[in-house]
mmCIF file of C-alpha atoms in Angstrom:
data_model
loop_
_atom_site.group_PDB
_atom_site.id
_atom_site.type_symbol
_atom_site.label_atom_id
_atom_site.label_comp_id
_atom_site.label_asym_id
_atom_site.label_seq_id
_atom_site.Cartn_x
_atom_site.Cartn_y
_atom_site.Cartn_z
ATOM 1 C CA ASN C 28 13.387 0.737 -9.012
ATOM 2 C CA VAL C 29 13.289 4.623 -9.177
ATOM 3 C CA THR C 30 11.070 6.763 -7.183
ATOM 4 C CA ILE C 31 10.382 10.299 -8.634
ATOM 5 C CA ALA C 32 8.586 12.057 -5.708
ATOM 6 C CA ASN C 33 7.909 15.628 -3.853
ATOM 7 C CA ASN C 34 8.565 17.852 -7.297
ATOM 8 C CA THR C 35 6.915 20.844 -8.082
ATOM 9 C CA ALA C 36 6.766 22.311 -11.688
ATOM 10 C CA GLY C 37 4.753 24.495 -14.341
ATOM 11 C CA TYR C 38 4.093 21.641 -16.417
ATOM 12 C CA ALA C 39 4.485 17.971 -15.225
ATOM 13 C CA GLY C 40 5.661 17.892 -11.661
ATOM 14 C CA GLY C 41 7.156 14.153 -12.026
ATOM 15 C CA MET C 42 8.274 13.390 -15.330
ATOM 16 C CA TYR C 43 7.916 15.513 -18.977
ATOM 17 C CA LEU C 44 8.386 13.420 -21.984
ATOM 18 C CA ASN C 45 9.036 15.377 -25.311
ATOM 19 C CA ASN C 46 9.801 13.714 -28.369
ATOM 20 C CA SER C 47 11.150 10.766 -26.491
ATOM 21 C CA ASN C 48 10.439 6.917 -26.434
ATOM 22 C CA PRO C 49 12.095 5.445 -23.597
ATOM 23 C CA THR C 50 11.162 2.316 -21.759
ATOM 24 C CA ILE C 51 10.536 3.109 -17.944
ATOM 25 C CA THR C 52 10.313 -0.163 -15.839
ATOM 26 C CA HIS C 53 9.662 -0.330 -12.003
ATOM 27 C CA VAL C 54 9.282 3.350 -11.444
ATOM 28 C CA THR C 55 6.970 5.207 -8.943
ATOM 29 C CA ILE C 56 6.094 8.617 -9.761
ATOM 30 C CA ALA C 57 4.235 10.165 -6.585
ATOM 31 C CA HIS C 58 3.458 13.170 -4.670
ATOM 32 C CA ASN C 59 4.399 15.642 -7.400
ATOM 33 C CA THR C 60 2.549 18.809 -8.122
ATOM 34 C CA ALA C 61 2.363 20.584 -11.531
ATOM 35 C CA ASN C 62 0.441 23.949 -12.391
ATOM 36 C CA TYR C 63 -0.462 22.557 -15.872
ATOM 37 C CA ASP C 64 -0.704 19.160 -17.517
ATOM 38 C CA GLY C 65 0.262 16.353 -15.496
ATOM 39 C CA GLY C 66 0.697 16.324 -12.018
ATOM 40 C CA GLY C 67 2.655 13.101 -12.335
ATOM 41 C CA MET C 68 3.707 12.742 -15.939
ATOM 42 C CA ARG C 69 3.188 14.675 -19.226
ATOM 43 C CA LEU C 70 3.841 13.073 -22.701
ATOM 44 C CA TYR C 71 4.250 15.449 -25.610
ATOM 45 C CA ASP C 72 4.894 13.379 -28.914
ATOM 46 C CA SER C 73 6.289 10.560 -27.266
ATOM 47 C CA ASN C 74 5.630 6.659 -27.324
ATOM 48 C CA PRO C 75 7.346 5.173 -24.164
ATOM 49 C CA THR C 76 6.846 1.686 -22.742
ATOM 50 C CA LEU C 77 5.720 2.020 -19.154
ATOM 51 C CA THR C 78 5.818 -1.391 -17.420
ATOM 52 C CA HIS C 79 5.143 -1.999 -13.618
ATOM 53 C CA VAL C 80 4.830 1.734 -13.245
ATOM 54 C CA THR C 81 2.888 3.336 -10.368
ATOM 55 C CA ILE C 82 1.504 7.050 -10.940
ATOM 56 C CA ALA C 83 -0.104 7.945 -7.539
ATOM 57 C CA HIS C 84 -0.932 11.062 -5.332
ATOM 58 C CA ASN C 85 -0.119 13.707 -7.832
ATOM 59 C CA THR C 86 -1.714 17.205 -8.185
ATOM 60 C CA ALA C 87 -2.358 19.473 -11.138
ATOM 61 C CA ASN C 88 -4.617 22.303 -11.774
ATOM 62 C CA ARG C 89 -5.355 20.457 -15.265
ATOM 63 C CA ARG C 90 -4.898 16.754 -15.681
ATOM 64 C CA GLY C 91 -3.842 15.119 -12.693
ATOM 65 C CA GLY C 92 -2.061 11.922 -12.959
ATOM 66 C CA MET C 93 -0.797 11.597 -16.495
ATOM 67 C CA TYR C 94 -1.322 13.935 -19.680
ATOM 68 C CA VAL C 95 -0.759 12.355 -23.128
ATOM 69 C CA TYR C 96 -0.632 14.608 -26.071
ATOM 70 C CA GLU C 97 -0.022 13.353 -29.508
ATOM 71 C CA SER C 98 1.540 10.436 -27.875
ATOM 72 C CA ASN C 99 0.981 6.574 -28.206
ATOM 73 C CA PRO C 100 2.611 4.978 -25.265
ATOM 74 C CA THR C 101 2.017 1.498 -24.210
ATOM 75 C CA LEU C 102 1.460 0.761 -20.289
ATOM 76 C CA THR C 103 1.272 -2.613 -18.976
ATOM 77 C CA HIS C 104 0.978 -3.650 -15.276
ATOM 78 C CA VAL C 105 0.634 0.417 -14.635
ATOM 79 C CA THR C 106 -1.397 1.911 -11.394
ATOM 80 C CA ILE C 107 -2.689 5.343 -11.898
ATOM 81 C CA ALA C 108 -4.344 5.979 -8.349
ATOM 82 C CA ASN C 109 -5.205 8.873 -5.989
ATOM 83 C CA ASN C 110 -4.357 11.641 -8.290
ATOM 84 C CA THR C 111 -6.277 14.816 -8.529
ATOM 85 C CA ALA C 112 -6.875 17.595 -11.054
ATOM 86 C CA ASP C 113 -8.667 20.727 -10.432
ATOM 87 C CA ASP C 114 -9.965 20.498 -14.225
ATOM 88 C CA ALA C 115 -10.513 17.592 -16.421
ATOM 89 C CA GLY C 116 -8.826 14.209 -16.089
ATOM 90 C CA GLY C 117 -8.178 13.249 -12.740
ATOM 91 C CA GLY C 118 -6.189 10.033 -13.528
ATOM 92 C CA MET C 119 -5.197 10.477 -17.249
ATOM 93 C CA PHE C 120 -6.332 12.910 -19.932
ATOM 94 C CA LEU C 121 -5.625 12.019 -23.533
ATOM 95 C CA SER C 122 -5.418 14.682 -26.557
ATOM 96 C CA SER C 123 -4.998 13.128 -30.103
ATOM 97 C CA SER C 124 -3.484 9.939 -28.647
ATOM 98 C CA ASN C 125 -4.011 6.229 -29.224
ATOM 99 C CA PRO C 126 -2.468 4.577 -26.258
ATOM 100 C CA THR C 127 -2.425 0.706 -25.468
ATOM 101 C CA LEU C 128 -3.322 -0.296 -21.931
ATOM 102 C CA THR C 129 -3.122 -3.694 -20.408
ATOM 103 C CA HIS C 130 -3.472 -4.853 -17.123
ATOM 104 C CA VAL C 131 -3.842 -1.082 -15.747
ATOM 105 C CA THR C 132 -5.843 0.182 -12.855
ATOM 106 C CA ILE C 133 -7.199 3.584 -12.663
ATOM 107 C CA SER C 134 -8.854 4.310 -9.490
ATOM 108 C CA ASN C 135 -9.462 6.757 -6.903
ATOM 109 C CA ASN C 136 -8.654 9.538 -8.986
ATOM 110 C CA THR C 137 -10.666 13.061 -8.760
ATOM 111 C CA ALA C 138 -11.551 15.821 -11.212
ATOM 112 C CA THR C 139 -12.330 18.229 -8.681
ATOM 113 C CA TYR C 140 -14.075 20.950 -11.015
ATOM 114 C CA GLY C 141 -14.110 19.307 -14.146
ATOM 115 C CA ASP C 142 -14.807 16.005 -16.258
ATOM 116 C CA GLY C 143 -13.554 12.635 -16.475
ATOM 117 C CA GLY C 144 -12.541 11.508 -12.870
ATOM 118 C CA GLY C 145 -10.692 8.425 -14.260
ATOM 119 C CA MET C 146 -9.769 9.223 -17.806
ATOM 120 C CA TYR C 147 -10.690 12.206 -20.052
ATOM 121 C CA LEU C 148 -10.594 11.382 -23.976
ATOM 122 C CA ASP C 149 -10.178 13.982 -26.510
ATOM 123 C CA ASN C 150 -10.107 12.750 -30.216
ATOM 124 C CA SER C 151 -8.110 9.592 -28.929
ATOM 125 C CA ASP C 152 -8.791 5.746 -29.358
ATOM 126 C CA PRO C 153 -6.916 3.885 -26.995
ATOM 127 C CA THR C 154 -7.326 0.213 -26.630
ATOM 128 C CA LEU C 155 -8.046 -1.007 -23.257
ATOM 129 C CA THR C 156 -7.271 -4.816 -22.169
ATOM 130 C CA HIS C 157 -7.834 -6.281 -18.725
ATOM 131 C CA VAL C 158 -8.219 -2.606 -17.393
ATOM 132 C CA THR C 159 -9.967 -1.561 -14.050
ATOM 133 C CA ILE C 160 -11.382 1.987 -13.671
ATOM 134 C CA ALA C 161 -13.056 2.080 -10.177
ATOM 135 C CA ASN C 162 -13.785 4.335 -7.532
ATOM 136 C CA ASN C 163 -13.110 7.668 -9.544
ATOM 137 C CA THR C 164 -15.097 11.048 -8.622
ATOM 138 C CA VAL C 165 -15.738 13.753 -10.638
ATOM 139 C CA SER C 166 -18.153 17.219 -10.279
ATOM 140 C CA TYR C 167 -19.687 17.199 -13.500
ATOM 141 C CA TYR C 168 -19.377 14.250 -16.118
ATOM 142 C CA GLY C 169 -17.824 10.970 -16.448
ATOM 143 C CA GLY C 170 -16.682 9.481 -13.381
ATOM 144 C CA ALA C 171 -14.856 6.733 -15.153
ATOM 145 C CA MET C 172 -14.587 8.118 -18.614
ATOM 146 C CA TYR C 173 -15.374 11.248 -20.545
ATOM 147 C CA LEU C 174 -15.321 10.646 -24.343
ATOM 148 C CA ARG C 175 -15.243 13.767 -26.809
ATOM 149 C CA ASP C 176 -14.695 12.440 -30.641
ATOM 150 C CA SER C 177 -13.042 9.307 -29.094
ATOM 151 C CA ASP C 178 -13.719 5.682 -29.837
ATOM 152 C CA PRO C 179 -12.028 3.644 -27.199
ATOM 153 C CA THR C 180 -11.911 -0.285 -27.214
ATOM 154 C CA LEU C 181 -12.369 -1.970 -23.964
ATOM 155 C CA SER C 182 -12.373 -5.822 -23.682
ATOM 156 C CA ASN C 183 -12.212 -7.910 -20.566
ATOM 157 C CA SER C 184 -12.319 -4.734 -18.515
ATOM 158 C CA ILE C 185 -14.003 -3.549 -15.241
ATOM 159 C CA ILE C 186 -15.701 -0.224 -14.588
ATOM 160 C CA TRP C 187 -17.039 0.178 -11.354
ATOM 161 C CA GLY C 188 -18.063 2.116 -8.566
ATOM 162 C CA ASN C 189 -17.425 5.593 -10.102
ATOM 163 C CA SER C 190 -19.361 8.630 -9.287
ATOM 164 C CA LEU C 191 -21.873 10.256 -11.275
ATOM 165 C CA GLU C 192 -22.083 8.681 -15.142
ATOM 166 C CA PHE C 193 -19.505 5.866 -15.329
ATOM 167 C CA ILE C 194 -18.944 6.839 -19.035
ATOM 168 C CA TYR C 195 -19.877 10.114 -20.680
ATOM 169 C CA VAL C 196 -20.127 10.235 -24.303
#
């Protein structure tokens, strides 16, 4: 029952995990700002377990809500909403990562001048089960998801109401 809010940083406004594998439960990461890579959260070579976590209303020049690099986190009952990136990955940006998302909602995120309003995947193969990706917006490609050299697995998931192409490959 922790809230991480109203912080500003060069990288990762709310939380930055580097070579770390914590269990994070019942945490809200909101209203944080970063110049680069994750207004809400940045993972670098980390494999945390996030349960009942909300990442919302965060802003970054690149990669708004959550930036995941060479990491394989497990997200269960997580909400990633109302985040903004000037560049790619309004809600979540994955690079060389293979996370597992179960009962996750990615909604109302924006990539103002880039791709991947909900998710941007670069050389990543996430597993998404019971995931909702809805009402995300983007300037160029992939309102829901932008895929670059990536092979996500989606099952029992909803992709709805995203602006421009839902999934761009």
